Short mmCIF file of C-alpha atoms in Angstrom, two decimals:
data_model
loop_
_atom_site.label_atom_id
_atom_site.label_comp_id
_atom_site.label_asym_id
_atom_site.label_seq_id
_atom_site.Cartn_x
_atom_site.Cartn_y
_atom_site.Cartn_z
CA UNK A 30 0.00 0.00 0.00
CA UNK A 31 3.13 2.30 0.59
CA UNK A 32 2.64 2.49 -3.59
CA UNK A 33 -0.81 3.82 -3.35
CA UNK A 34 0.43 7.52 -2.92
CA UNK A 35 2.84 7.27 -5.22
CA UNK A 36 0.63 6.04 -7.92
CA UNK A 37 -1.81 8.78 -7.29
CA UNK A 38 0.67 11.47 -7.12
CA UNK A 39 1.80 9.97 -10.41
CA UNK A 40 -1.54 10.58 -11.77
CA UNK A 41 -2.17 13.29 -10.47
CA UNK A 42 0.41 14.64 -13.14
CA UNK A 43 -2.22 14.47 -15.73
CA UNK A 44 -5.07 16.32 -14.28
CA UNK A 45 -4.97 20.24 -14.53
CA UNK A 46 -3.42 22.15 -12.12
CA UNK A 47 -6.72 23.89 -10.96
CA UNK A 48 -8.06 20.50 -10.25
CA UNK A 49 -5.07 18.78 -9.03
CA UNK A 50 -4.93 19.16 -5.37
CA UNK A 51 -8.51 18.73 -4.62
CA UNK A 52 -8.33 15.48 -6.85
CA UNK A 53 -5.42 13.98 -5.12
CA UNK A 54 -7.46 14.67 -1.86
CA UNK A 55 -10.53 12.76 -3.35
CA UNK A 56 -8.36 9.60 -4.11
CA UNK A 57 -6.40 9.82 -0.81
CA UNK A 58 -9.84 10.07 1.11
CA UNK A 59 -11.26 6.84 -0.80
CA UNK A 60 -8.29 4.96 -0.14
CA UNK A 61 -7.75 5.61 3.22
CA UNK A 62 -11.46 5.21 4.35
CA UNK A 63 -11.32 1.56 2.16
CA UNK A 64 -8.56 0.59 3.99
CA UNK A 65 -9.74 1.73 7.28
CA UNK A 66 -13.17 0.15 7.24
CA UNK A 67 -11.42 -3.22 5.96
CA UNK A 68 -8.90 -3.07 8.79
CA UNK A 69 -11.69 -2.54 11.27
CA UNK A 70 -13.08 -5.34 10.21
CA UNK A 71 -10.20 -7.94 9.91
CA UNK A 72 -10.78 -8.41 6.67
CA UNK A 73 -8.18 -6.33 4.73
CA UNK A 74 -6.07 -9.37 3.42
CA UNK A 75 -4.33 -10.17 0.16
CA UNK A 76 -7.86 -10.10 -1.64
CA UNK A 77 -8.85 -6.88 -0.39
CA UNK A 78 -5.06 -5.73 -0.86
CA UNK A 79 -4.84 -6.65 -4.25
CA UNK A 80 -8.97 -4.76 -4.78
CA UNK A 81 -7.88 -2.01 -3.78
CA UNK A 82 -4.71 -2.11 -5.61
CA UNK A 83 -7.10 -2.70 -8.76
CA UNK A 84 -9.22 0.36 -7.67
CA UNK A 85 -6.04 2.87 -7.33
CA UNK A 86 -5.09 1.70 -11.02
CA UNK A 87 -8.79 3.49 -12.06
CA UNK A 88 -6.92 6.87 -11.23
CA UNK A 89 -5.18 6.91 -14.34
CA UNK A 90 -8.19 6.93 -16.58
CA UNK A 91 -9.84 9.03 -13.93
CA UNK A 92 -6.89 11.15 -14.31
CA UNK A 93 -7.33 11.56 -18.30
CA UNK A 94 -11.34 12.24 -17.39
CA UNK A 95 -10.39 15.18 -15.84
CA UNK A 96 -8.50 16.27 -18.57
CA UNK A 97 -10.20 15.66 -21.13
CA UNK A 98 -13.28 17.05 -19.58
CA UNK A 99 -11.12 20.47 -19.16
CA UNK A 100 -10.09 20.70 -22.28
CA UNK A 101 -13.17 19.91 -24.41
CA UNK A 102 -15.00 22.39 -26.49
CA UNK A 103 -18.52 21.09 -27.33
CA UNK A 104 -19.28 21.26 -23.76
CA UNK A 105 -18.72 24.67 -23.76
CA UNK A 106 -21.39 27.77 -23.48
CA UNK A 107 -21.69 31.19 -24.58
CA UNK A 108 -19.59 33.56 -23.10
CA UNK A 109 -15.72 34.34 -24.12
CA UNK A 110 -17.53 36.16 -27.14
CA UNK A 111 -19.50 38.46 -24.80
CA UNK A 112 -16.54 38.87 -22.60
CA UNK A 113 -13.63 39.21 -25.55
CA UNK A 114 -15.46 40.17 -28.28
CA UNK A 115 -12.34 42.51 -29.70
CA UNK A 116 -9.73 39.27 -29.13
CA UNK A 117 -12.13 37.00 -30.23
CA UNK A 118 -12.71 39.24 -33.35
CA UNK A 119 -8.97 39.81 -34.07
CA UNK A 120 -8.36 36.27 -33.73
CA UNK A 121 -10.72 35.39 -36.32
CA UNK A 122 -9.75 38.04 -38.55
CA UNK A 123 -5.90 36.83 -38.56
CA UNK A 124 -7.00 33.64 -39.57
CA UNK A 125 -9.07 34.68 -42.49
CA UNK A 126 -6.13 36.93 -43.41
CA UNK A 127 -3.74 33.60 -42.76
CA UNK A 128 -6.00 31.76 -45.18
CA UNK A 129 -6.38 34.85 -48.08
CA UNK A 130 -2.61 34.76 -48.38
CA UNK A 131 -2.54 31.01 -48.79
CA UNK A 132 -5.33 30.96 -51.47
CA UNK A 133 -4.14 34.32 -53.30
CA UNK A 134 -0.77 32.49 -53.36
CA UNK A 135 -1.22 29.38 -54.68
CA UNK A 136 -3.37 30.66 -56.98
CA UNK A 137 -1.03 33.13 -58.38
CA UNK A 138 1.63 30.56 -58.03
CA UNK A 139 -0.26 27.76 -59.71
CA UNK A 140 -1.52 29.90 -62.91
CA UNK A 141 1.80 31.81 -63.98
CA UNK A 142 3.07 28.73 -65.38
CA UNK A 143 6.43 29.67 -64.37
CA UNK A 144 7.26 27.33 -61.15
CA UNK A 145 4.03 25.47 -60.18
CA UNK A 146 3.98 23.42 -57.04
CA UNK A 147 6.62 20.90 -56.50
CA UNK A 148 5.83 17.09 -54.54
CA UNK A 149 7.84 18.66 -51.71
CA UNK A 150 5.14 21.12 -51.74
CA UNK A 151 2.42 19.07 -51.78
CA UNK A 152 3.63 17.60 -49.10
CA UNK A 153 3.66 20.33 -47.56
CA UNK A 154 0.31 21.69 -48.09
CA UNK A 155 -0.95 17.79 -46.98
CA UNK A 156 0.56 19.22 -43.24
CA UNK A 157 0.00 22.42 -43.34
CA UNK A 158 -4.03 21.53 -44.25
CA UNK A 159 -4.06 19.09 -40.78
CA UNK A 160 -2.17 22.34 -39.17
CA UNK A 161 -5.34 24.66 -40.30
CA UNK A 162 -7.62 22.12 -39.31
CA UNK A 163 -6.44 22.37 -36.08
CA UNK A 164 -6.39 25.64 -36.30
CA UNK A 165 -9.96 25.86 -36.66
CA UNK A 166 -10.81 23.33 -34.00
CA UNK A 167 -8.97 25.67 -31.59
CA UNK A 168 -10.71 29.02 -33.16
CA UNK A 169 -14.02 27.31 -33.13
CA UNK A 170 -13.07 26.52 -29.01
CA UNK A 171 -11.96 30.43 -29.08
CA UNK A 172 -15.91 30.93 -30.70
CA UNK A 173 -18.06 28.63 -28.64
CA UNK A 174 -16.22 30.24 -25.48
CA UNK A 175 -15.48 29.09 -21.62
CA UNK A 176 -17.21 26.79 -19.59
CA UNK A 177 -20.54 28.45 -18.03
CA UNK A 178 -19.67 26.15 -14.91
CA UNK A 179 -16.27 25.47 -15.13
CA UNK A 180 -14.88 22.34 -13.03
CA UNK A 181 -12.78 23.08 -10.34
CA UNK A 182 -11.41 26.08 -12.77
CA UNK A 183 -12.37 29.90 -12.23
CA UNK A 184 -13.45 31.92 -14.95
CA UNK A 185 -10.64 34.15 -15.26
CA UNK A 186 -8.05 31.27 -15.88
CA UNK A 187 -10.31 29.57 -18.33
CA UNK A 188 -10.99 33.15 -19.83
CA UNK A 189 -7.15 33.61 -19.94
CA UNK A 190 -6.59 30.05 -21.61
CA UNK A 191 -8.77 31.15 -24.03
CA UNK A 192 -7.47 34.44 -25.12
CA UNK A 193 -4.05 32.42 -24.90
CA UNK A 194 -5.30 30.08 -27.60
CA UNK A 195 -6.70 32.70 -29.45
CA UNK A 196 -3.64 34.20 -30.06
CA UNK A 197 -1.97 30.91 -31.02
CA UNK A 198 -4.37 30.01 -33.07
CA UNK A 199 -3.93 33.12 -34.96
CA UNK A 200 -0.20 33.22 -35.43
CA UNK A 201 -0.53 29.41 -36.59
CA UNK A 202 -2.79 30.35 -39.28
CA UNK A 203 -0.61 32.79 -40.12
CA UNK A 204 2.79 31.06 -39.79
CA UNK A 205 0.88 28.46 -41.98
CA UNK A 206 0.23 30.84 -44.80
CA UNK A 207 3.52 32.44 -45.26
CA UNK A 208 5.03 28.84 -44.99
CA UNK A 209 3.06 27.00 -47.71
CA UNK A 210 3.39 29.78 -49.98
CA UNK A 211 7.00 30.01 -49.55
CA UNK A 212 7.41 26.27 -49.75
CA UNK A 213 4.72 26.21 -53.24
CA UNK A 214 7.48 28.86 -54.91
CA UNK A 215 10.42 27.01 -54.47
CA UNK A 216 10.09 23.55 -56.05
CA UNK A 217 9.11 22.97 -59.95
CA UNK A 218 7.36 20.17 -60.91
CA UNK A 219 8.97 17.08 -62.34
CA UNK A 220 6.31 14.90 -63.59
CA UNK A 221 2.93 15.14 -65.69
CA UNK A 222 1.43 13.11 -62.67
CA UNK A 223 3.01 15.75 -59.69
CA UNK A 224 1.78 18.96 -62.03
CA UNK A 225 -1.92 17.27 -61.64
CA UNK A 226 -1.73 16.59 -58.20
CA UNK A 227 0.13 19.70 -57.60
CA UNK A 228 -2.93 21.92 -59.05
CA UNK A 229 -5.78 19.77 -57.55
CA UNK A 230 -4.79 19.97 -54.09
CA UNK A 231 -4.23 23.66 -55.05
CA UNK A 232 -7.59 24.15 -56.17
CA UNK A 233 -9.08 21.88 -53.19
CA UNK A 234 -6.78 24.18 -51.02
CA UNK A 235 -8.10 26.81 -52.20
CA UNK A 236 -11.81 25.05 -51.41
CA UNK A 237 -10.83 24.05 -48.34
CA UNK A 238 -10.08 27.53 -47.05
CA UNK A 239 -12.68 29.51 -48.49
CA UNK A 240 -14.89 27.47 -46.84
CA UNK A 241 -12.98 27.28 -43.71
CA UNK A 242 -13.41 31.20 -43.90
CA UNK A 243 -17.17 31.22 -44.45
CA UNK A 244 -17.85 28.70 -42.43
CA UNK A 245 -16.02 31.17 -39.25
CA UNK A 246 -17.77 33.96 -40.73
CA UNK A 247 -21.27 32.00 -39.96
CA UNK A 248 -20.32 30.93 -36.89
CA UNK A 249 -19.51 34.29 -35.32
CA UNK A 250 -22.59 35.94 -36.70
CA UNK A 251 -24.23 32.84 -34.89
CA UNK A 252 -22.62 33.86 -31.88
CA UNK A 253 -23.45 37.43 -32.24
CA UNK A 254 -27.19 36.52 -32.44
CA UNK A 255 -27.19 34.00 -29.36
CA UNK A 256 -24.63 36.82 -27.19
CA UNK A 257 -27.31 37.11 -23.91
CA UNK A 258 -28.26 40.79 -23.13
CA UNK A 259 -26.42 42.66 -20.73
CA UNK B 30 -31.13 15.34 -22.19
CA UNK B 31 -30.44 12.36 -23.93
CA UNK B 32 -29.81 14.09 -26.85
CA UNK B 33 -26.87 15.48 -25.15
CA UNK B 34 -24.52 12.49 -24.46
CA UNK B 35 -25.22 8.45 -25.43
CA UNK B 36 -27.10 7.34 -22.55
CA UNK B 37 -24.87 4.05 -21.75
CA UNK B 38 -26.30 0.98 -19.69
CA UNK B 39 -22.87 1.86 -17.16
CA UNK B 40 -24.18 5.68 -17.07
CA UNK B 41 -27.85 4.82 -16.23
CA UNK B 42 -26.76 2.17 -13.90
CA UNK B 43 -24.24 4.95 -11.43
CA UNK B 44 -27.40 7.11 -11.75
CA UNK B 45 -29.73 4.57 -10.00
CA UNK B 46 -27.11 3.70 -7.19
CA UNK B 47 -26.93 7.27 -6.52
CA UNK B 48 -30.50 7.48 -6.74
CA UNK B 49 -30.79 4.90 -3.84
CA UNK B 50 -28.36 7.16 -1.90
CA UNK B 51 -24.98 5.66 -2.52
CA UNK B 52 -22.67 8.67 -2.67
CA UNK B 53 -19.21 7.67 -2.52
CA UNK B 54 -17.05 6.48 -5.66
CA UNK B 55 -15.82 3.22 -3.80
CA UNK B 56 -19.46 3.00 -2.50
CA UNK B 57 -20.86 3.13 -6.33
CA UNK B 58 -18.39 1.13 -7.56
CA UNK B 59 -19.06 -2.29 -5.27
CA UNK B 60 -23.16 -1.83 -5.55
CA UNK B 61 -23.03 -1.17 -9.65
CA UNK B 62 -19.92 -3.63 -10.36
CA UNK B 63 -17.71 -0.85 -12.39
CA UNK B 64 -14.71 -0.92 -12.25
CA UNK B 65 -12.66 2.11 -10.88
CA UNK B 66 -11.48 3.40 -14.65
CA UNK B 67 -15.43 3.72 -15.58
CA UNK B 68 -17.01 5.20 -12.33
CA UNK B 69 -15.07 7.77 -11.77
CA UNK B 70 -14.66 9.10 -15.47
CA UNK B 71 -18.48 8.46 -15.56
CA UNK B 72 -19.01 11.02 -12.83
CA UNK B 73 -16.59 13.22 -13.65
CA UNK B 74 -18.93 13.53 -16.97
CA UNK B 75 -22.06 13.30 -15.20
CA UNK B 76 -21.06 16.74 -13.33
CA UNK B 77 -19.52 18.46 -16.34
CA UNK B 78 -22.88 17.66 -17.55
CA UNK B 79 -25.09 18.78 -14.53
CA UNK B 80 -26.42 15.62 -13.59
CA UNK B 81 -24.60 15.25 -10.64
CA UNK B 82 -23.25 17.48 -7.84
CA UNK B 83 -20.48 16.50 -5.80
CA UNK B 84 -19.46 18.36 -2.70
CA UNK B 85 -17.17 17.35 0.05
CA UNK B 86 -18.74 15.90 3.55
CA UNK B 87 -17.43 18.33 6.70
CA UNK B 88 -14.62 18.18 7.89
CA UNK B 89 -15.40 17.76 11.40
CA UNK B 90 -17.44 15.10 11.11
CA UNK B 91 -15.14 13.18 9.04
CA UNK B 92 -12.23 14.09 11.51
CA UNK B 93 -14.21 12.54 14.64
CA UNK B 94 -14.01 9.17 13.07
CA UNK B 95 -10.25 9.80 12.17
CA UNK B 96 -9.71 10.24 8.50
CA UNK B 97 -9.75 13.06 5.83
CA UNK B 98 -12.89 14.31 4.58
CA UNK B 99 -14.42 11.93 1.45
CA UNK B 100 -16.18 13.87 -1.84
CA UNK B 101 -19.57 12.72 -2.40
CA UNK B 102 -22.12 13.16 -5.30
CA UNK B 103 -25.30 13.42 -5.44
CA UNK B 104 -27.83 13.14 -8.28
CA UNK B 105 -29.20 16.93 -9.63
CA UNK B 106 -32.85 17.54 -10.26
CA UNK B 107 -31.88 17.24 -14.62
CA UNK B 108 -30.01 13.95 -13.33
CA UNK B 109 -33.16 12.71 -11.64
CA UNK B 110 -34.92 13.39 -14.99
CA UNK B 111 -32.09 11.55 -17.37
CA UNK B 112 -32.79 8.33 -14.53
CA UNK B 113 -36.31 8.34 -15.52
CA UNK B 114 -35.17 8.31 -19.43
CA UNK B 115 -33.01 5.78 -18.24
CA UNK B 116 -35.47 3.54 -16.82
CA UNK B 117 -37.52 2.79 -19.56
CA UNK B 118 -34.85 2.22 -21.64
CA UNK B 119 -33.22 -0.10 -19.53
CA UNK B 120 -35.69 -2.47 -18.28
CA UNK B 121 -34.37 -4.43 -15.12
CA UNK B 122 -32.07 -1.20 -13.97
CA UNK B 123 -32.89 -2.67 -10.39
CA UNK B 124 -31.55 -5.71 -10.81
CA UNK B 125 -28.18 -4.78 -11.94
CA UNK B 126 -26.97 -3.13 -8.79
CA UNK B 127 -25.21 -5.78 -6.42
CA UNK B 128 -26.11 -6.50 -2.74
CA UNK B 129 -23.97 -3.77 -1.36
CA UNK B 130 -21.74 -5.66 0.30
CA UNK B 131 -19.49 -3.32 2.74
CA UNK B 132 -21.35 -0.35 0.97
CA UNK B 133 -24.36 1.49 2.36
CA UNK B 134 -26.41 4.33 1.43
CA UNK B 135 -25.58 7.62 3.10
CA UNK B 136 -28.59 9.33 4.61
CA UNK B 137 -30.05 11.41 1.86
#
């Protein structure tokens, strides 16, 4: 039983910091009153040992609970928008800007015929498109806003992690941009079969984040119309 | 509610042992069966959710019988309405908590 602390504390590692001490306290509580009430009754031997043992194992997934739970968007409600509408705003905006370079420069890259796309850049476009979709996950967690009850978090730290992510969001869409069309200037084609691909993703880039675009556009004015008075 | 979150046979089964005033994670873990790794994610969820409130017992009282302070939860008035969904869709909810064993129901 001397591990039983140490496997919580290890645990414990996972679950957020706001949450930590009072969830190490839970644990500890459990697994001293189990072991107490077996003791007074005589009947904490190897089977109840090794139950128990079993039990302190469930703090691990208890331990990713936690924070996942703290970390998940749909479970949000309305407010971040209300309370950061400017951030929340310039957020957005940088990523629509992050997104109109991309498009504007493939585009003008793919149709001057001088140094389309490479494979290397296709690549490239492959990761930066899971980057932006990211991206969007986070700005659509920057959107939907904080927790209204937040668990074992105050507002103002969940506020702050959200203007935090906000901002990152927003330099990743733009670091994105300038790095795919960089990367779409630098390598020529070398095959019939890369020039194809090389303009379809392009064009399904191009898709991709014009709809990505709208589709923030929609959601904020969705926001704007659900925003609570006052 | 339900449309909220897939209203598992493990979910509906925590809510009726804390219906019957088991309030402890141990406690619902030897009446419902669960193992450790699904109870306590389960409530975890259940309170993000609303369904459940969880509060610690005092400290005092706790202290007189010479350990810390345990959290308990306790089902919410929405939770009480997602155990009535849950009841008709699991028929035989009843019968799928154990004989309590060294558990009991706290006074509600």
């Amino acid at each position: 039983m001397h591990t039983a602390p140490r496997l919580i504390a290890l645990a414990a590692r996972l679950v957020p910091s706001a949450a930590r001490a009072e969830w190490k306290r839970e644990w500890t509580a459990e697994v001293l009153h189990r072991r107490a009430s077996l003791e007074r009754r005589g009947a904490f031997g190897w089977t109840a040992r090794l139950d128990l043992a079993l039990r302190i194992l469930g703090a691990l997934p208890d331990a990713l609970a936690m924070r996942r739970i703290a970390t998940r968007w749909d479970d949000m409600e309305a407010g971040l928008f209300t309370a950061r509408p400017v951030r929340t705003l310039g957020a957005c905006a940088v990523l629509a800007v992050a997104a109109a370079v991309l498009t504007v420069g493939f585009t003008a890259i793919a149709s001057s015929g001088a140094s389309a796309p490479g494979i290397l850049a296709v690549a490239a476009v492959s990761i930066g498109t899971g980057l932006l979709l990211a991206s969007v996950e986070a700005a659509a967690g920057v959107l939907t806003g904080v927790p209204a009850t937040p668990i074992w978090t105050r507002p103002a730290s969940a506020a702050r992690r959200h203007d935090r992510d906000a901002t990152l969001v927003a330099l990743l869409g733009a670091a994105e941009g300038l790095a795919l069309t960089l990367a779409a200037s630098r390598w020529p084609p070398t095959s019939g079969a890369e020039r194809i691909l090389s303009k379809g993703l392009g064009s399904g880039a191009f898709a991709f984040h014009a709809g990505v675009s709208a589709a923030l556009a929609i959601l904020l004015a969705l926001r704007l119309r659900r925003a609570p008075a006052g | 509610m339900c449309a909220r979150f897939n209203l598992t046979y493990p979910t509906a089964l925590v809510l009726r042992a804390l219906a019957e005033g088991y309030r402890h994670g141990f406690d619902l873990m030897d009446v419902t069966g669960l193992a450790s790794g699904t109870v306590y994610p389960l409530l975890r969820r259940l309170e993000a959710l609303g369904l459940v409130a969880a509060r610690w017992e005092a400290e005092d009282a706790a202290h007189r019988e010479g350990r810390p302070a345990r959290r308990y939860y306790q089902l919410s008035a929405e939770g009480a309405a997602v155990l009535a969904d849950a009841s008709r869709k699991f028929t035989g909810l009843d019968a799928g908590l154990r004989s309590p064993g060294s558990a009991r129901p706290d006074p509600v």
